């Protein structure tokens, strides 16, 4: 009986670790998608007469990815993850902080693009997009470290 309980506990712990890794890997995957969306925006914004409609579409795609990341983070947080190592705790805090920063920057980009003349804001919007590429990449790296899969795939 003792062996059955031990086995059941081991299976439960393994299943919860697998679920945690799945969430973290999905967060990393969506962060990679965000970085790509923001990278596309920086390319679009190199043109002084960028098509505002295209940029708004790219921004909407990024917003969809960000909402997925926030949902996954919320689901994962609800499991009360317990990271024992100091580096894991720092990475977990970094993941949470980066998602908040991405949300703030994303909202600011929407404000800039929704103004009277988004072409006047081109440099600011492009700077925000470049900063978002960096933060999304950092989010991907931190999530992958927490999942135990190391570094992102190129």
PDB file of C-alpha atoms in Angstrom:
ATOM      1  CA  UNK A   1       0.000   0.000   0.000  1.00  0.00           C
ATOM      2  CA  UNK A   2       2.861   2.322   0.848  1.00  0.00           C
ATOM      3  CA  UNK A   3       4.363   1.763  -2.618  1.00  0.00           C
ATOM      4  CA  UNK A   4       1.049   2.553  -4.300  1.00  0.00           C
ATOM      5  CA  UNK A   5       0.772   5.854  -2.417  1.00  0.00           C
ATOM      6  CA  UNK A   6       4.368   6.723  -3.259  1.00  0.00           C
ATOM      7  CA  UNK A   7       3.742   5.925  -6.911  1.00  0.00           C
ATOM      8  CA  UNK A   8       0.541   7.989  -6.921  1.00  0.00           C
ATOM      9  CA  UNK A   9       2.354  10.952  -5.358  1.00  0.00           C
ATOM     10  CA  UNK A  10       5.207  10.648  -7.849  1.00  0.00           C
ATOM     11  CA  UNK A  11       2.771  10.555 -10.782  1.00  0.00           C
ATOM     12  CA  UNK A  12       0.892  13.575  -9.441  1.00  0.00           C
ATOM     13  CA  UNK A  13       4.095  15.574  -9.031  1.00  0.00           C
ATOM     14  CA  UNK A  14       5.264  14.547 -12.502  1.00  0.00           C
ATOM     15  CA  UNK A  15       1.929  15.554 -14.032  1.00  0.00           C
ATOM     16  CA  UNK A  16       1.975  18.962 -12.358  1.00  0.00           C
ATOM     17  CA  UNK A  17       5.577  19.557 -13.484  1.00  0.00           C
ATOM     18  CA  UNK A  18       4.622  18.608 -17.036  1.00  0.00           C
ATOM     19  CA  UNK A  19       1.646  20.991 -16.909  1.00  0.00           C
ATOM     20  CA  UNK A  20       3.891  23.786 -15.609  1.00  0.00           C
ATOM     21  CA  UNK A  21       6.411  23.171 -18.375  1.00  0.00           C
ATOM     22  CA  UNK A  22       3.617  23.156 -20.943  1.00  0.00           C
ATOM     23  CA  UNK A  23       2.357  26.555 -19.767  1.00  0.00           C
ATOM     24  CA  UNK A  24       5.868  27.990 -19.689  1.00  0.00           C
ATOM     25  CA  UNK A  25       6.688  26.619 -23.131  1.00  0.00           C
ATOM     26  CA  UNK A  26       3.455  28.095 -24.500  1.00  0.00           C
ATOM     27  CA  UNK A  27       4.289  31.461 -22.911  1.00  0.00           C
ATOM     28  CA  UNK A  28       7.729  31.292 -24.568  1.00  0.00           C
ATOM     29  CA  UNK A  29       6.167  30.385 -27.907  1.00  0.00           C
ATOM     30  CA  UNK A  30       3.729  33.302 -27.801  1.00  0.00           C
ATOM     31  CA  UNK A  31       6.535  35.619 -26.661  1.00  0.00           C
ATOM     32  CA  UNK A  32       8.463  34.546 -29.772  1.00  0.00           C
ATOM     33  CA  UNK A  33       5.370  35.399 -31.831  1.00  0.00           C
ATOM     34  CA  UNK A  34       5.160  38.793 -30.137  1.00  0.00           C
ATOM     35  CA  UNK A  35       8.794  39.529 -30.902  1.00  0.00           C
ATOM     36  CA  UNK A  36       8.170  38.666 -34.554  1.00  0.00           C
ATOM     37  CA  UNK A  37       5.044  40.863 -34.676  1.00  0.00           C
ATOM     38  CA  UNK A  38       6.952  43.806 -33.206  1.00  0.00           C
ATOM     39  CA  UNK A  39       9.897  43.161 -35.543  1.00  0.00           C
ATOM     40  CA  UNK A  40       7.476  43.424 -38.496  1.00  0.00           C
ATOM     41  CA  UNK A  41       6.258  46.752 -37.109  1.00  0.00           C
ATOM     42  CA  UNK A  42       9.782  48.151 -36.972  1.00  0.00           C
ATOM     43  CA  UNK A  43      10.233  47.220 -40.643  1.00  0.00           C
ATOM     44  CA  UNK A  44       6.882  48.779 -41.580  1.00  0.00           C
ATOM     45  CA  UNK A  45       7.815  51.960 -39.709  1.00  0.00           C
ATOM     46  CA  UNK A  46      11.075  52.428 -41.630  1.00  0.00           C
ATOM     47  CA  UNK A  47       8.941  53.871 -44.418  1.00  0.00           C
ATOM     48  CA  UNK A  48       8.057  57.501 -43.656  1.00  0.00           C
ATOM     49  CA  UNK A  49       4.749  57.015 -45.444  1.00  0.00           C
ATOM     50  CA  UNK A  50       3.904  53.729 -43.783  1.00  0.00           C
ATOM     51  CA  UNK A  51       0.421  52.332 -44.366  1.00  0.00           C
ATOM     52  CA  UNK A  52      -1.347  53.051 -41.075  1.00  0.00           C
ATOM     53  CA  UNK A  53      -3.915  50.318 -41.793  1.00  0.00           C
ATOM     54  CA  UNK A  54      -1.197  47.679 -42.086  1.00  0.00           C
ATOM     55  CA  UNK A  55       0.391  48.864 -38.866  1.00  0.00           C
ATOM     56  CA  UNK A  56      -2.937  48.746 -37.051  1.00  0.00           C
ATOM     57  CA  UNK A  57      -3.407  45.161 -38.291  1.00  0.00           C
ATOM     58  CA  UNK A  58       0.071  44.205 -37.050  1.00  0.00           C
ATOM     59  CA  UNK A  59      -0.705  45.846 -33.715  1.00  0.00           C
ATOM     60  CA  UNK A  60      -3.949  43.857 -33.458  1.00  0.00           C
ATOM     61  CA  UNK A  61      -2.050  40.620 -34.118  1.00  0.00           C
ATOM     62  CA  UNK A  62       0.423  41.522 -31.373  1.00  0.00           C
ATOM     63  CA  UNK A  63      -2.449  42.348 -29.030  1.00  0.00           C
ATOM     64  CA  UNK A  64      -3.954  38.891 -29.648  1.00  0.00           C
ATOM     65  CA  UNK A  65      -0.618  37.240 -28.819  1.00  0.00           C
ATOM     66  CA  UNK A  66      -0.234  39.359 -25.681  1.00  0.00           C
ATOM     67  CA  UNK A  67      -3.723  38.388 -24.489  1.00  0.00           C
ATOM     68  CA  UNK A  68      -2.774  34.711 -24.917  1.00  0.00           C
ATOM     69  CA  UNK A  69       0.393  35.259 -22.875  1.00  0.00           C
ATOM     70  CA  UNK A  70      -1.575  37.033 -20.134  1.00  0.00           C
ATOM     71  CA  UNK A  71      -4.128  34.209 -20.057  1.00  0.00           C
ATOM     72  CA  UNK A  72      -1.433  31.538 -19.817  1.00  0.00           C
ATOM     73  CA  UNK A  73       0.370  33.488 -17.103  1.00  0.00           C
ATOM     74  CA  UNK A  74      -2.860  33.850 -15.157  1.00  0.00           C
ATOM     75  CA  UNK A  75      -3.617  30.118 -15.461  1.00  0.00           C
ATOM     76  CA  UNK A  76      -0.091  29.221 -14.416  1.00  0.00           C
ATOM     77  CA  UNK A  77      -0.127  31.668 -11.491  1.00  0.00           C
ATOM     78  CA  UNK A  78      -3.353  30.078 -10.245  1.00  0.00           C
ATOM     79  CA  UNK A  79      -1.457  26.804  -9.732  1.00  0.00           C
ATOM     80  CA  UNK A  80       0.697  28.580  -7.129  1.00  0.00           C
ATOM     81  CA  UNK A  81       4.026  27.659  -8.704  1.00  0.00           C
ATOM     82  CA  UNK A  82       6.770  27.028  -6.191  1.00  0.00           C
ATOM     83  CA  UNK A  83      10.217  27.781  -7.534  1.00  0.00           C
ATOM     84  CA  UNK A  84      12.898  26.726  -5.105  1.00  0.00           C
ATOM     85  CA  UNK A  85      16.068  28.153  -6.610  1.00  0.00           C
ATOM     86  CA  UNK A  86      17.019  31.801  -6.343  1.00  0.00           C
ATOM     87  CA  UNK A  87      17.516  32.043 -10.110  1.00  0.00           C
ATOM     88  CA  UNK A  88      14.112  30.412 -10.723  1.00  0.00           C
ATOM     89  CA  UNK A  89      12.449  32.910  -8.400  1.00  0.00           C
ATOM     90  CA  UNK A  90      14.172  35.771 -10.232  1.00  0.00           C
ATOM     91  CA  UNK A  91      13.111  34.353 -13.605  1.00  0.00           C
ATOM     92  CA  UNK A  92       9.519  33.949 -12.383  1.00  0.00           C
ATOM     93  CA  UNK A  93       9.465  37.563 -11.198  1.00  0.00           C
ATOM     94  CA  UNK A  94      11.013  38.628 -14.508  1.00  0.00           C
ATOM     95  CA  UNK A  95       8.316  36.789 -16.483  1.00  0.00           C
ATOM     96  CA  UNK A  96       5.580  38.544 -14.520  1.00  0.00           C
ATOM     97  CA  UNK A  97       7.256  41.964 -14.805  1.00  0.00           C
ATOM     98  CA  UNK A  98       7.923  41.607 -18.524  1.00  0.00           C
ATOM     99  CA  UNK A  99       4.296  40.741 -19.234  1.00  0.00           C
ATOM    100  CA  UNK A 100       3.243  43.893 -17.356  1.00  0.00           C
ATOM    101  CA  UNK A 101       5.777  45.971 -19.300  1.00  0.00           C
ATOM    102  CA  UNK A 102       4.635  44.524 -22.609  1.00  0.00           C
ATOM    103  CA  UNK A 103       1.076  45.437 -21.738  1.00  0.00           C
ATOM    104  CA  UNK A 104       2.045  49.030 -20.849  1.00  0.00           C
ATOM    105  CA  UNK A 105       4.085  49.483 -24.030  1.00  0.00           C
ATOM    106  CA  UNK A 106       1.362  47.872 -26.141  1.00  0.00           C
ATOM    107  CA  UNK A 107      -1.252  50.242 -24.712  1.00  0.00           C
ATOM    108  CA  UNK A 108       1.022  53.210 -25.375  1.00  0.00           C
ATOM    109  CA  UNK A 109       1.531  52.125 -28.994  1.00  0.00           C
ATOM    110  CA  UNK A 110      -2.240  51.965 -29.443  1.00  0.00           C
ATOM    111  CA  UNK A 111      -2.520  55.511 -28.066  1.00  0.00           C
ATOM    112  CA  UNK A 112       0.195  56.803 -30.386  1.00  0.00           C
ATOM    113  CA  UNK A 113      -1.318  55.101 -33.412  1.00  0.00           C
ATOM    114  CA  UNK A 114      -4.842  56.279 -32.592  1.00  0.00           C
ATOM    115  CA  UNK A 115      -3.859  59.936 -32.588  1.00  0.00           C
ATOM    116  CA  UNK A 116      -4.804  62.477 -35.246  1.00  0.00           C
ATOM    117  CA  UNK A 117      -1.703  61.880 -37.342  1.00  0.00           C
ATOM    118  CA  UNK A 118       0.152  58.643 -36.554  1.00  0.00           C
ATOM    119  CA  UNK A 119       2.774  59.541 -39.173  1.00  0.00           C
ATOM    120  CA  UNK A 120       4.010  62.324 -36.870  1.00  0.00           C
ATOM    121  CA  UNK A 121       4.514  59.671 -34.171  1.00  0.00           C
ATOM    122  CA  UNK A 122       6.440  57.289 -36.448  1.00  0.00           C
ATOM    123  CA  UNK A 123       9.749  57.531 -34.567  1.00  0.00           C
ATOM    124  CA  UNK A 124       8.121  57.061 -31.151  1.00  0.00           C
ATOM    125  CA  UNK A 125       6.073  54.116 -32.381  1.00  0.00           C
ATOM    126  CA  UNK A 126       9.153  52.554 -33.982  1.00  0.00           C
ATOM    127  CA  UNK A 127      11.182  53.036 -30.784  1.00  0.00           C
ATOM    128  CA  UNK A 128       8.400  51.372 -28.809  1.00  0.00           C
ATOM    129  CA  UNK A 129       8.312  48.479 -31.265  1.00  0.00           C
ATOM    130  CA  UNK A 130      12.084  47.984 -30.979  1.00  0.00           C
ATOM    131  CA  UNK A 131      11.839  48.016 -27.177  1.00  0.00           C
ATOM    132  CA  UNK A 132       9.018  45.490 -27.358  1.00  0.00           C
ATOM    133  CA  UNK A 133      11.107  43.143 -29.514  1.00  0.00           C
ATOM    134  CA  UNK A 134      13.760  43.148 -26.783  1.00  0.00           C
ATOM    135  CA  UNK A 135      11.286  42.605 -23.952  1.00  0.00           C
ATOM    136  CA  UNK A 136       9.405  39.854 -25.756  1.00  0.00           C
ATOM    137  CA  UNK A 137      12.719  38.076 -26.416  1.00  0.00           C
ATOM    138  CA  UNK A 138      13.661  38.405 -22.738  1.00  0.00           C
ATOM    139  CA  UNK A 139      10.259  36.974 -21.793  1.00  0.00           C
ATOM    140  CA  UNK A 140      10.810  34.002 -24.088  1.00  0.00           C
ATOM    141  CA  UNK A 141      14.252  33.334 -22.603  1.00  0.00           C
ATOM    142  CA  UNK A 142      13.067  33.561 -18.989  1.00  0.00           C
ATOM    143  CA  UNK A 143      10.069  31.285 -19.625  1.00  0.00           C
ATOM    144  CA  UNK A 144      12.286  28.709 -21.320  1.00  0.00           C
ATOM    145  CA  UNK A 145      14.759  28.781 -18.428  1.00  0.00           C
ATOM    146  CA  UNK A 146      11.896  28.164 -16.009  1.00  0.00           C
ATOM    147  CA  UNK A 147      10.587  25.329 -18.159  1.00  0.00           C
ATOM    148  CA  UNK A 148      14.051  23.812 -18.052  1.00  0.00           C
ATOM    149  CA  UNK A 149      14.487  23.780 -21.815  1.00  0.00           C
ATOM    150  CA  UNK A 150      17.361  26.230 -21.842  1.00  0.00           C
ATOM    151  CA  UNK A 151      17.622  28.756 -24.630  1.00  0.00           C
ATOM    152  CA  UNK A 152      15.260  29.673 -27.459  1.00  0.00           C
ATOM    153  CA  UNK A 153      15.407  27.955 -30.816  1.00  0.00           C
ATOM    154  CA  UNK A 154      16.714  30.170 -33.587  1.00  0.00           C
TER     155      UNK A 154
END
